[in-house]
Amino acid sequence: MSTSSITFNRRAFIRTSSLASGGLLIGFNLFTACKPKAQPPVDISQLNFNDFNAFIKIADNGAVTIFSPNPEIGQGVKTAMPMLIAEELDVAWKNVYVQQGILDTENYSRQLAGGSQSIRLGWEPLRQTGATARQMLVNAAAAKWGVDPSECTTSEGVITNSKGETLGYGEVVREAAVLKVPENVTLKDPKHFKIIGTDAPNVDIDKIITGKPLFGLDYKVEGMVYACVLRPPAFGKILNSYDDAKAKAMPGVLDIIRIGEKAKELAKEGVGNWTVVMGKSDKVVVIAKTTWEAMKAKEAISATWVDDSAMESTEFQDNQLLGLLDGKEFKTLRKDGDIDKAFSQADKILERTYESPFLPHNCMEPMNFFANITDEKIHLVGPVQTPEYAATAVAGMLGRDVKDVHLEMTRMGGGFGRRLYADFVYEVAEIANAIKKPVKLVFSREDDMTAGTYRPAIKYRIKAAIKDGQVTAYHLKEAAIDENMYGLIPNFFPAGAIENYQVDVANYKSNITTGAWRAPYTNFLAFAEQSFFDELAETMEVDRIKLRLDLLDKVKGTVDERIEYSPERMQNVIKVAVDKSGWGKKPEGVFQGFAAYYCHNSHVAEVADVEVEHGLPVVKKITCVVDCGIVVNPLGAINQIEGGVIDGVGHAMYGDLSFMDGKPQSQNYDKYRLIRMGEIPVVESHLIQNDLAPTGLGEPTLPPAGAAVANALKAATGNRFTQQPFSKFPELMKVPTKPLIG
């Protein structure tokens, strides 16, 4: 690979490295390692470490600790990103220790978990930093020997000169730390990788399976109390009055207070996302000795709530979004050619409307956070995807300097976008400031499902024109709650493949809070578009795979820089999926559905196999092919692929959250349906091998899963699904007495 030029001093090296990390939405982790055969002790806390730079500590015996600044939500960055540095440092992975860093805005920027961008954006900066650190260690050893650095080689944390003399990294780290940063370093050619591309177990796996404290719910300190919050029962309601006499008399209850004034002040000023996630209502807080005692006392509080006349409508009806689809108040995101003219000249027109409900995030670990606020500092600990934003907002809320905030991140038991919105951090900070004690705020499952930010309800209308056997126009319209947060993606497939192409959006305002949900804006759009393309192929009487491949052919060689996907890479995953899934070659009784999609910079194709059991279709297998460039950690990649597919299948089949008068109708798993163990299909994963830079993987396999299943259900039942969840329409699940041909 090419030589990278760097012109900066050591302090700039540290500062620029951190900027590359945080500014690029990655968890920046730096490494070095041990001498061959050296076995670092299990407890490295007692070793005498020397700071090599802001990210690395190397002990004199070669043991290394690397601080991982970015939040870990199960996406594997705490394992995969260190592998990038370890590769270029030329160290033994088995001798690398990783620790979660704290929020540090001086050395890191934008410590964030979200968007499936960590590996993609950190690919070159992280490797370049590792290579630079390695060269500095080599230079230190060369100076010690009195030889030219070009005479030295490295292997697994040991430097060797032309005479065969060796020095471990730990032996030269003190000298290396004060050397001038080299201006040019060379990155490895992928064919020489030793760590990248090999399976590495999660660095936290032993602690996870043995129950060691890692998660926010595990965190405890001496003298800590627990808090549970009574929030409005419905969106659009505010607190009028409450009676806490019975609750105060219950065992373990220490105090009951009212909060919300500071949040309301910031909401009025339009600061941050206070209005969105905090609402405008006061809340009642129970402080108790244990979580259970706080939860039980909260249930004993008698509160009255009234409508907030200043708020938007909280009710949501299907006809509101349909009205938007039929209206004219649209924002056009992309317009190619003249769709009206193409539709007027069409031989055939296909038009369909697709609908999806609100969805909660349902993280396994409910929202929780710790706070202790003194005159000296604001101490925050817990699971949050946006620690810097949370710290800044808390400091602003309390009128303190953000430098007073000391925020420690724990591992998260799921995020999926919910922990981007740090309302629970603001709440616990306000509580701690009021009671002047260390306190842990814990949501119940009911709190989690009723006081959340939800995937917005959406409707898509897709219309296509067919002329002389070709697709001549394509019009995609979206109506969503709060603009689906980010709006449609107008430059994904089939943008560029159809001459007359238009994408329009409209939104309906509601107090039902909406936000990012795993694979934002594509998690349902992929189902709509890929279901539509299957039906379009049927209408045109052409092969569904060929239709997609032919359209992709039209994009090749395009000069349209707006196009974000690669037609060649998309065609490749389609062809591999057809081959690996045995498409069209399955025995009678196996019904297949296909989908291909690009999002988060990765190309994915999936085939669902459905069989009939007891008269009902059952999803038995998903074959998934992914092109995400170079795979850093195949073991972690497979975990992400399978998790995304299962999540996509489960929510397409069962996920449904409705509201009545602003109140969520499902408050726990007794009414909210998730996929069950016995319903999980076999996921067969295939990763395209190439030397292209890595792209996203935490989210891209979820969007096409629902479409592949829907198309397979059509093959099995003869019925098309245009709404999710599919299980909501049992009449469409009925399989004909005489089975269809798969």
XYZ file of C-alpha atoms in Angstrom:
742
model
C 0.000 0.000 0.000
C 1.121 3.584 -0.534
C 3.362 5.520 1.829
C 1.476 7.978 3.991
C 3.020 11.406 4.588
C 2.625 12.969 8.002
C 3.998 16.330 9.051
C 3.453 17.061 12.719
C 5.168 16.810 16.087
C 4.441 14.294 18.833
C 1.758 16.389 20.521
C 0.105 16.920 17.163
C 0.341 13.182 16.578
C -1.608 12.488 19.738
C -4.102 15.262 19.065
C -4.602 14.405 15.387
C -5.003 10.730 16.162
C -7.796 11.414 18.587
C -9.466 13.784 16.137
C -9.355 11.123 13.461
C -11.081 8.812 15.889
C -13.840 10.844 17.396
C -14.426 13.104 14.430
C -14.906 10.070 12.250
C -17.383 8.384 14.580
C -15.048 5.619 15.669
C -13.784 4.217 18.955
C -10.125 5.084 18.834
C -7.987 2.363 20.356
C -4.191 2.191 20.187
C -1.945 -0.753 20.875
C 1.468 -2.152 21.385
C 2.480 -5.512 22.756
C 4.802 -7.964 24.437
C 7.978 -9.896 23.830
C 7.526 -13.350 22.276
C 6.617 -16.000 24.824
C 6.134 -13.379 27.543
C 2.921 -14.047 29.440
C 1.474 -10.836 30.909
C -0.084 -11.374 34.324
C -3.821 -11.647 34.613
C -3.825 -8.610 36.906
C -1.890 -5.911 35.098
C -2.998 -3.151 37.455
C 0.127 -3.571 39.622
C 2.634 -3.181 36.804
C 4.812 -0.097 36.368
C 3.458 1.443 33.149
C 4.913 4.156 30.987
C 2.586 6.261 28.878
C 3.594 5.998 25.247
C 0.942 8.468 24.175
C -2.605 9.405 25.103
C -3.912 5.966 24.219
C -1.213 3.417 25.020
C 0.436 2.211 28.197
C 3.327 -0.214 27.938
C 4.837 -1.894 30.986
C 8.558 -2.524 31.201
C 7.910 -6.251 30.733
C 6.058 -5.503 27.483
C 2.491 -5.855 28.796
C 0.230 -3.317 27.139
C -3.027 -1.635 28.098
C -5.015 0.152 25.409
C -7.871 2.471 26.261
C -10.930 2.162 24.043
C -12.645 5.562 24.018
C -15.807 4.689 22.068
C -18.914 3.134 23.605
C -19.359 -0.606 23.123
C -22.974 -1.583 22.415
C -22.325 -5.112 21.216
C -21.148 -4.095 17.744
C -17.644 -5.338 18.519
C -15.611 -2.149 18.107
C -13.814 -2.781 21.372
C -12.366 -5.884 19.718
C -12.134 -5.052 16.004
C -10.640 -1.578 16.219
C -7.728 -2.629 18.428
C -6.991 -5.294 15.827
C -6.331 -2.556 13.259
C -3.699 -0.945 15.451
C -2.215 -4.233 16.627
C -1.752 -5.272 13.002
C 0.325 -2.251 12.056
C 2.206 -2.248 15.371
C 3.193 -5.828 14.618
C 2.276 -7.194 18.020
C 0.859 -10.456 19.298
C -2.896 -10.073 19.691
C -2.962 -12.493 22.611
C -0.804 -10.076 24.610
C -3.023 -7.041 24.102
C -5.240 -5.801 26.949
C -8.172 -3.496 26.277
C -9.893 -1.220 28.765
C -12.868 1.073 28.297
C -11.784 4.691 28.344
C -13.661 7.537 29.977
C -15.092 10.551 28.170
C -12.055 12.663 27.315
C -12.803 15.587 25.040
C -9.192 16.789 25.102
C -7.707 13.645 23.600
C -10.734 12.241 21.779
C -13.433 13.854 19.732
C -17.009 12.641 19.260
C -16.860 9.454 21.277
C -19.949 7.998 19.678
C -21.586 4.651 18.895
C -23.895 4.777 15.892
C -24.195 4.575 12.135
C -22.122 1.431 11.485
C -19.209 3.711 10.594
C -16.495 2.907 13.137
C -14.406 0.470 11.109
C -15.010 2.199 7.793
C -13.900 5.622 8.984
C -11.137 4.320 11.220
C -9.567 2.003 8.653
C -6.698 4.247 7.540
C -6.315 6.600 10.550
C -6.097 3.722 13.033
C -3.668 1.712 10.930
C -1.571 4.779 10.192
C -1.336 5.528 13.897
C -0.288 1.961 14.626
C 2.357 2.075 11.927
C 3.641 5.417 13.232
C 3.904 4.082 16.774
C 5.762 1.014 15.519
C 8.234 3.169 13.592
C 8.931 5.279 16.662
C 9.713 2.134 18.647
C 11.999 0.919 15.854
C 13.754 4.279 15.750
C 14.345 4.107 19.499
C 15.839 0.627 19.248
C 18.026 1.637 16.295
C 19.384 4.598 18.248
C 20.166 2.307 21.176
C 22.110 -0.041 18.895
C 23.681 2.737 16.846
C 22.289 1.353 13.556
C 20.020 2.653 10.820
C 16.298 1.941 11.414
C 16.130 0.340 7.958
C 18.276 -2.500 9.345
C 15.592 -3.390 11.884
C 12.518 -5.575 11.576
C 9.660 -6.288 13.965
C 7.595 -9.327 14.839
C 5.057 -9.702 17.640
C 6.378 -6.839 19.724
C 10.077 -7.591 19.308
C 12.573 -5.549 17.275
C 15.485 -7.373 15.608
C 18.551 -5.844 13.964
C 20.756 -7.247 11.194
C 23.059 -8.899 13.771
C 20.185 -10.828 15.283
C 20.047 -8.735 18.451
C 16.579 -8.165 19.863
C 14.738 -5.666 22.034
C 11.145 -5.879 23.199
C 8.847 -2.898 22.770
C 8.715 -2.527 26.542
C 12.483 -2.043 26.657
C 12.470 0.972 24.361
C 9.121 2.578 25.078
C 10.613 5.278 27.321
C 13.028 6.369 24.623
C 10.403 6.113 21.862
C 7.958 8.311 23.738
C 10.230 11.351 23.394
C 11.382 10.868 19.805
C 10.338 13.000 16.866
C 7.292 11.621 15.082
C 8.327 10.169 11.683
C 6.983 12.067 8.691
C 6.483 8.998 6.489
C 5.301 5.526 7.360
C 4.285 2.618 5.165
C 1.126 0.621 5.809
C 1.056 -3.124 5.287
C -0.190 -4.687 2.104
C -3.326 -6.702 2.978
C -1.601 -9.901 1.844
C 0.786 -9.515 4.793
C -1.907 -9.163 7.446
C -1.500 -11.473 10.433
C -4.301 -10.221 12.695
C -6.788 -8.527 10.391
C -8.939 -11.238 8.842
C -8.512 -13.725 11.698
C -11.134 -14.705 14.261
C -10.821 -12.881 17.579
C -13.225 -13.567 20.442
C -14.853 -10.550 22.050
C -12.370 -9.016 24.501
C -15.097 -8.942 27.175
C -16.425 -12.456 26.582
C -14.964 -14.045 29.724
C -16.432 -11.320 31.919
C -19.778 -11.542 30.148
C -20.217 -15.283 30.568
C -18.970 -15.302 34.173
C -21.142 -12.387 35.244
C -18.358 -9.951 36.047
C -19.489 -6.310 36.325
C -19.445 -4.651 32.905
C -22.859 -3.123 32.324
C -24.506 -0.055 33.743
C -26.812 -2.103 35.957
C -23.716 -3.674 37.535
C -22.276 -0.380 38.746
C -22.368 0.265 42.512
C -20.628 2.565 44.975
C -20.748 2.881 48.730
C -23.752 4.876 49.933
C -25.569 4.748 46.603
C -29.366 4.986 46.561
C -31.803 4.069 43.788
C -34.354 6.121 41.907
C -37.397 5.292 39.820
C -39.417 7.928 37.990
C -43.173 8.241 37.540
C -43.649 9.785 34.089
C -46.779 10.829 32.170
C -48.890 7.793 31.156
C -49.372 9.189 27.640
C -47.723 11.634 25.269
C -49.356 15.057 25.538
C -50.074 14.764 29.275
C -48.564 16.828 32.078
C -48.523 16.360 35.834
C -51.335 18.103 37.724
C -51.057 16.715 41.263
C -50.017 13.616 43.179
C -50.507 11.896 46.547
C -47.399 10.106 47.832
C -48.492 9.379 51.430
C -48.893 5.634 50.900
C -45.632 5.382 48.982
C -43.622 7.226 51.626
C -44.709 4.704 54.255
C -43.416 1.729 52.268
C -40.227 -0.170 53.251
C -36.944 1.219 51.994
C -38.331 4.528 50.745
C -36.021 7.432 51.602
C -37.681 10.337 49.835
C -40.094 11.339 47.081
C -39.336 14.442 45.048
C -40.581 16.294 41.999
C -38.284 17.098 39.054
C -38.638 18.611 35.613
C -38.272 22.340 36.102
C -34.735 22.549 34.709
C -35.625 20.414 31.699
C -38.683 22.554 30.969
C -36.565 25.699 31.082
C -34.157 24.280 28.532
C -37.042 23.056 26.375
C -38.427 26.573 26.227
C -35.015 27.853 25.178
C -34.783 25.200 22.473
C -31.575 23.761 23.908
C -30.523 20.361 22.550
C -33.246 17.744 22.158
C -34.937 18.496 25.473
C -38.373 18.974 23.972
C -38.104 15.712 22.080
C -36.999 13.323 24.784
C -37.828 15.089 28.027
C -41.252 16.474 27.278
C -42.668 19.420 29.186
C -44.079 17.649 32.218
C -42.806 17.449 35.767
C -42.141 13.944 37.069
C -42.304 12.254 40.438
C -39.195 10.436 41.687
C -38.988 7.767 44.369
C -35.642 7.469 46.174
C -35.156 4.145 47.946
C -32.560 1.741 49.292
C -33.095 -0.765 46.452
C -34.440 -0.758 42.930
C -37.306 -3.073 43.872
C -38.404 -0.882 46.752
C -38.313 2.194 44.518
C -40.350 0.461 41.807
C -43.005 -0.800 44.230
C -43.355 2.603 45.875
C -43.732 4.285 42.498
C -46.739 2.060 41.823
C -48.329 3.308 45.064
C -48.255 6.981 44.058
C -51.631 8.370 43.020
C -51.140 11.028 40.326
C -53.471 13.018 38.103
C -52.447 14.118 34.640
C -54.027 16.682 32.351
C -53.747 17.529 28.665
C -51.099 20.029 27.713
C -52.896 22.448 25.434
C -49.589 23.766 24.119
C -48.581 20.410 22.673
C -49.207 18.949 19.227
C -51.756 16.200 18.648
C -50.724 12.949 20.273
C -53.083 10.722 18.343
C -51.989 8.951 15.226
C -54.396 7.582 12.633
C -53.611 5.741 9.420
C -55.555 8.248 7.356
C -53.273 11.052 8.508
C -50.271 9.567 6.753
C -52.388 8.462 3.811
C -53.623 12.024 3.579
C -50.039 13.187 3.395
C -49.353 10.720 0.589
C -52.316 12.128 -1.324
C -51.482 15.752 -0.528
C -49.168 18.196 -2.235
C -47.016 19.381 0.658
C -43.971 17.365 -0.323
C -40.275 18.018 -0.281
C -38.540 16.581 -3.344
C -35.190 15.015 -2.502
C -34.275 13.930 -6.022
C -35.839 14.450 -9.438
C -34.506 12.960 -12.677
C -36.301 13.403 -15.987
C -40.073 13.859 -16.209
C -42.086 11.228 -14.339
C -45.442 12.751 -15.305
C -44.666 12.441 -19.006
C -43.395 8.878 -18.583
C -46.516 7.813 -16.695
C -48.760 9.394 -19.335
C -47.042 7.323 -22.053
C -46.831 4.037 -20.106
C -48.204 0.714 -21.306
C -48.679 -0.384 -17.668
C -48.495 1.296 -14.283
C -47.905 -0.492 -10.987
C -48.638 1.345 -7.738
C -48.507 0.027 -4.170
C -48.647 1.480 -0.654
C -46.612 -0.033 2.182
C -47.169 0.578 5.887
C -45.142 0.073 9.052
C -45.958 0.723 12.727
C -44.050 2.398 15.517
C -41.441 0.158 17.136
C -39.738 0.396 20.536
C -36.054 -0.468 20.899
C -36.406 -3.146 23.589
C -32.789 -3.201 24.706
C -32.157 -6.188 26.952
C -30.642 -3.877 29.558
C -33.213 -1.188 30.427
C -32.146 2.452 30.582
C -30.091 3.260 33.655
C -27.413 5.690 34.797
C -25.485 6.751 37.880
C -24.796 10.289 39.054
C -23.102 11.905 42.018
C -22.951 15.689 41.984
C -20.718 17.637 44.331
C -19.212 21.099 44.302
C -16.026 19.587 42.903
C -17.382 17.482 40.044
C -20.299 15.871 38.267
C -19.615 12.141 38.299
C -21.645 10.175 35.716
C -21.397 6.462 34.978
C -23.428 4.244 32.688
C -24.403 3.050 29.206
C -24.910 5.831 26.657
C -24.172 6.033 22.927
C -23.500 9.788 22.992
C -21.397 10.469 26.095
C -20.016 13.835 24.982
C -23.447 15.192 24.150
C -24.831 13.896 27.454
C -22.032 15.500 29.457
C -22.418 18.834 27.677
C -26.189 18.862 28.166
C -25.944 17.948 31.845
C -23.385 20.690 32.451
C -25.672 23.168 30.701
C -28.697 22.032 32.672
C -26.888 22.487 35.966
C -25.134 25.697 34.994
C -21.709 24.101 35.397
C -18.562 24.010 33.284
C -18.399 20.888 31.128
C -14.876 20.359 32.502
C -16.545 19.527 35.827
C -18.091 16.422 34.263
C -16.328 13.095 34.719
C -18.232 10.526 32.637
C -17.369 6.837 32.655
C -18.868 4.526 30.040
C -20.000 0.986 30.766
C -20.704 -1.728 28.258
C -24.301 -1.583 26.997
C -26.831 -4.371 26.944
C -28.132 -3.143 23.611
C -28.504 0.301 22.122
C -30.104 0.153 18.641
C -30.357 3.954 18.670
C -32.296 4.294 21.936
C -29.205 5.255 23.900
C -28.407 8.040 21.458
C -31.055 10.014 23.348
C -29.632 10.567 26.816
C -32.853 11.612 28.560
C -32.122 9.139 31.343
C -28.747 10.829 31.938
C -30.405 14.231 32.267
C -32.982 12.787 34.653
C -30.466 11.179 36.988
C -28.348 14.338 36.989
C -31.325 16.437 38.047
C -32.185 13.888 40.744
C -28.625 13.734 42.086
C -28.405 17.505 42.135
C -31.608 17.668 44.176
C -30.814 14.971 46.768
C -27.027 15.492 47.017
C -26.363 11.749 47.141
C -24.893 9.203 44.729
C -27.900 7.726 42.950
C -28.637 5.112 40.291
C -31.686 5.698 38.073
C -33.244 2.484 36.760
C -36.078 2.102 34.254
C -38.501 -0.785 34.555
C -39.387 -2.634 31.373
C -42.663 -0.716 31.344
C -40.734 2.564 31.599
C -38.536 1.464 28.741
C -41.452 0.740 26.425
C -43.684 3.686 27.329
C -41.141 6.487 27.816
C -38.985 5.893 24.798
C -38.133 7.246 21.400
C -39.697 5.017 18.763
C -39.108 4.056 15.196
C -41.614 6.302 13.409
C -44.731 4.946 11.763
C -44.228 5.268 7.997
C -46.131 4.841 4.768
C -44.489 4.528 1.361
C -46.213 4.760 -1.972
C -44.244 3.460 -4.933
C -45.361 3.877 -8.517
C -43.611 2.574 -11.634
C -44.264 2.986 -15.358
C -43.614 0.214 -17.884
C -43.154 1.002 -21.579
C -42.071 -1.477 -24.268
C -40.955 -3.960 -21.640
C -38.781 -1.444 -19.770
C -39.198 0.432 -16.474
C -39.399 4.050 -17.619
C -40.422 5.851 -14.423
C -40.205 5.355 -10.682
C -41.846 7.575 -8.073
C -41.262 6.982 -4.361
C -43.262 8.972 -1.797
C -42.810 8.823 1.949
C -45.141 10.019 4.693
C -43.740 9.618 8.187
C -43.959 10.830 11.747
C -41.392 13.623 12.145
C -39.853 13.104 8.708
C -38.639 9.627 9.647
C -35.986 11.590 11.558
C -33.626 11.796 8.609
C -35.800 11.424 5.515
C -35.410 8.988 2.673
C -32.203 8.002 0.976
C -32.698 9.351 -2.560
C -29.404 8.135 -4.027
C -29.616 4.443 -3.226
C -30.781 1.865 -5.790
C -32.701 2.306 -8.104
C -31.428 5.891 -8.384
C -29.500 6.179 -11.640
C -31.007 3.019 -13.092
C -34.292 4.589 -14.253
C -34.331 7.670 -16.449
C -37.382 9.277 -14.841
C -36.963 8.995 -11.094
C -38.361 11.068 -8.230
C -38.302 10.840 -4.423
C -40.668 12.958 -2.286
C -41.230 13.182 1.475
C -43.861 14.617 3.803
C -44.289 14.443 7.561
C -46.927 14.508 10.264
C -46.099 16.197 13.566
C -46.857 14.360 16.794
C -45.742 14.378 20.411
C -44.986 10.680 20.150
C -41.207 10.882 20.266
C -39.435 9.255 17.336
C -35.785 8.676 16.640
C -33.109 6.448 15.201
C -33.884 2.730 15.284
C -31.410 0.134 14.025
C -30.675 0.904 10.350
C -32.527 4.235 10.392
C -34.637 5.123 7.340
C -33.794 1.857 5.573
C -35.124 -0.699 8.059
C -38.591 -0.565 6.450
C -37.803 1.070 3.111
C -35.881 -2.025 1.981
C -38.993 -4.161 2.543
C -41.158 -1.774 0.546
C -38.815 -1.388 -2.409
C -37.680 -4.995 -2.669
C -41.252 -6.285 -2.378
C -42.230 -3.822 -5.076
C -39.455 -4.991 -7.410
C -40.628 -8.587 -7.079
C -44.161 -7.575 -7.981
C -42.840 -5.376 -10.775
C -41.050 -8.387 -12.251
C -44.295 -10.383 -12.106
C -46.169 -7.564 -13.826
C -43.522 -7.360 -16.546
C -43.377 -11.172 -16.778
C -39.597 -11.198 -16.396
C -37.240 -12.993 -14.041
C -36.967 -11.086 -10.759
C -33.217 -11.585 -10.475
C -32.638 -10.544 -14.077
C -34.723 -7.407 -13.603
C -32.438 -6.242 -10.818
C -29.248 -7.177 -12.673
C -30.404 -5.424 -15.839
C -31.241 -2.237 -13.956
C -27.824 -2.320 -12.288
C -26.201 -2.662 -15.710
C -27.630 0.743 -16.588
C -25.786 2.371 -13.689
C -22.341 1.092 -14.660
C -20.045 3.819 -15.863
C -22.370 6.558 -14.644
C -20.896 9.986 -14.056
C -23.567 10.809 -11.494
C -21.558 11.435 -8.334
C -24.713 11.349 -6.229
C -25.020 7.582 -6.635
C -23.770 5.987 -3.423
C -23.891 2.267 -4.222
C -21.666 0.237 -6.544
C -23.624 -1.561 -9.289
C -20.781 -4.039 -9.753
C -20.591 -4.955 -6.081
C -24.374 -5.205 -5.854
C -24.505 -7.502 -8.875
C -21.828 -9.669 -7.319
C -23.630 -10.219 -4.009
C -26.803 -11.000 -5.960
C -25.070 -13.646 -8.063
C -23.329 -15.197 -5.064
C -26.597 -15.305 -3.111
C -28.334 -17.022 -6.018
C -25.543 -19.601 -6.120
C -25.118 -20.204 -2.387
C -28.848 -20.394 -1.652
C -29.612 -22.896 -4.414
C -32.045 -20.362 -5.853
C -34.646 -22.089 -8.003
C -33.195 -25.528 -7.288
C -34.868 -26.360 -3.980
C -37.091 -29.438 -3.660
C -40.851 -29.103 -3.817
C -42.227 -27.596 -0.642
C -39.418 -25.084 -0.165
C -40.456 -21.566 -1.157
C -37.832 -18.899 -1.664
C -37.818 -15.123 -1.536
C -35.066 -12.776 -2.644
C -33.954 -9.257 -1.671
C -30.852 -7.140 -2.225
C -30.069 -3.825 -0.621
C -27.349 -1.243 -0.063
C -27.079 0.793 3.107
C -24.408 1.937 5.563
C -21.940 1.660 2.686
C -22.348 -2.130 2.369
C -24.004 -4.347 -0.238
C -26.176 -7.254 0.918
C -28.278 -9.935 -0.772
C -30.506 -12.377 1.124
C -32.607 -15.395 0.231
C -35.286 -16.692 2.601
C -36.394 -20.329 2.587
C -39.953 -20.933 3.787
C -41.581 -24.301 4.390
C -45.146 -25.175 5.378
C -45.737 -26.765 8.768
C -49.237 -27.509 10.067
C -50.722 -25.431 7.293
C -48.652 -22.317 8.033
C -45.495 -20.956 6.395
C -42.374 -21.094 8.569
C -39.103 -19.258 7.887
C -36.479 -21.996 8.036
C -33.338 -20.439 6.615
C -31.815 -17.140 5.470
C -28.810 -17.165 3.156
C -27.014 -13.857 3.513
C -24.187 -12.558 1.325
C -22.353 -9.396 2.363
C -19.759 -7.237 0.683
C -18.369 -5.014 3.418
C -14.829 -4.880 2.077
C -11.953 -6.331 4.103
C -13.339 -8.173 7.116
C -11.320 -7.246 10.185
C -12.729 -9.873 12.550
C -14.671 -12.640 10.742
C -16.014 -14.071 14.005
C -17.401 -10.713 15.040
C -18.666 -10.087 11.507
C -20.696 -13.298 11.471
C -22.218 -12.339 14.812
C -23.270 -8.970 13.399
C -24.684 -10.515 10.226
C -26.737 -13.101 12.100
C -27.958 -10.611 14.673
C -29.084 -8.164 11.999
C -30.902 -10.842 9.993
C -32.721 -12.257 13.023
C -33.673 -8.755 14.169
C -34.992 -7.982 10.684
C -36.992 -11.197 10.420
C -38.381 -10.881 13.947
C -39.631 -7.341 13.647
C -41.041 -7.843 10.153
C -42.983 -10.846 11.396
C -44.084 -9.656 14.838
C -43.070 -6.094 15.830
C -46.052 -3.792 16.428
C -46.619 -0.896 18.812
C -49.849 1.075 18.651
C -51.043 4.151 20.552
C -54.452 5.195 21.855
C -54.858 8.801 22.997
C -51.071 9.045 23.091
C -50.671 5.967 25.305
C -48.605 2.967 24.122
C -50.818 -0.125 24.079
C -47.958 -2.510 24.839
C -46.038 -1.989 28.050
C -44.240 -5.295 28.448
C -43.547 -8.536 26.623
C -46.919 -10.006 27.564
C -48.403 -7.805 24.836
C -45.410 -6.941 22.681
C -44.365 -9.800 20.433
C -40.716 -10.557 19.736
C -39.298 -13.449 17.763
C -38.874 -16.553 19.943
C -36.012 -19.029 20.064
C -37.921 -21.722 18.203
C -38.799 -19.273 15.416
C -35.249 -18.174 14.641
C -34.168 -19.407 11.204
C -30.766 -20.829 10.371
C -28.613 -17.979 9.046
C -25.967 -19.005 6.537
C -23.493 -16.163 6.105
C -21.093 -15.530 3.238
C -18.582 -12.678 3.190
C -17.204 -11.458 -0.122
C -13.413 -11.516 -0.002
C -11.660 -8.503 -1.508
C -9.018 -5.899 -0.686
C -11.382 -2.938 -0.552
C -11.572 -0.770 2.567
C -14.114 -1.972 5.163
C -17.651 -0.614 5.323
C -20.545 -0.864 7.809
C -21.808 -4.154 9.203
C -23.814 -3.561 12.393
C -26.969 -2.615 10.484
C -26.928 -3.497 6.740
C -28.229 -7.084 7.051
C -31.423 -6.041 8.863
C -33.251 -4.069 6.103
C -33.401 -6.742 3.358
C -34.423 -9.551 5.729
C -38.090 -8.547 5.919
C -38.306 -8.237 2.138
C -36.764 -11.664 1.530
C -39.275 -13.210 3.951
C -42.221 -11.337 2.410
C -41.274 -12.503 -1.067
C -40.923 -16.079 0.176
C -44.335 -15.871 1.855
C -45.777 -14.751 -1.473
C -44.301 -17.847 -3.097
C -45.794 -20.070 -0.381
C -49.237 -18.497 0.003
C -49.824 -16.564 -3.208
C -50.484 -13.459 -1.096
C -48.588 -10.184 -1.076
C -47.778 -8.442 2.205
C -47.737 -4.669 2.112
C -47.898 -4.110 5.860
C -45.787 -5.132 8.805
C -45.906 -7.090 10.979
C -46.916 -10.032 8.808
C -48.381 -11.969 11.742
C -51.027 -9.252 12.077
C -52.685 -10.618 8.927
C -53.357 -14.327 9.556
C -55.708 -14.489 6.575
C -52.726 -13.821 4.291
C -50.719 -16.554 5.995
C -53.105 -19.256 4.876
C -51.446 -21.711 2.531
C -53.591 -23.046 -0.338
C -54.803 -26.641 0.080
C -52.913 -27.485 -3.075
C -49.390 -26.134 -2.401
C -47.888 -23.706 -4.857
C -44.688 -24.600 -6.663
C -41.675 -23.124 -4.774
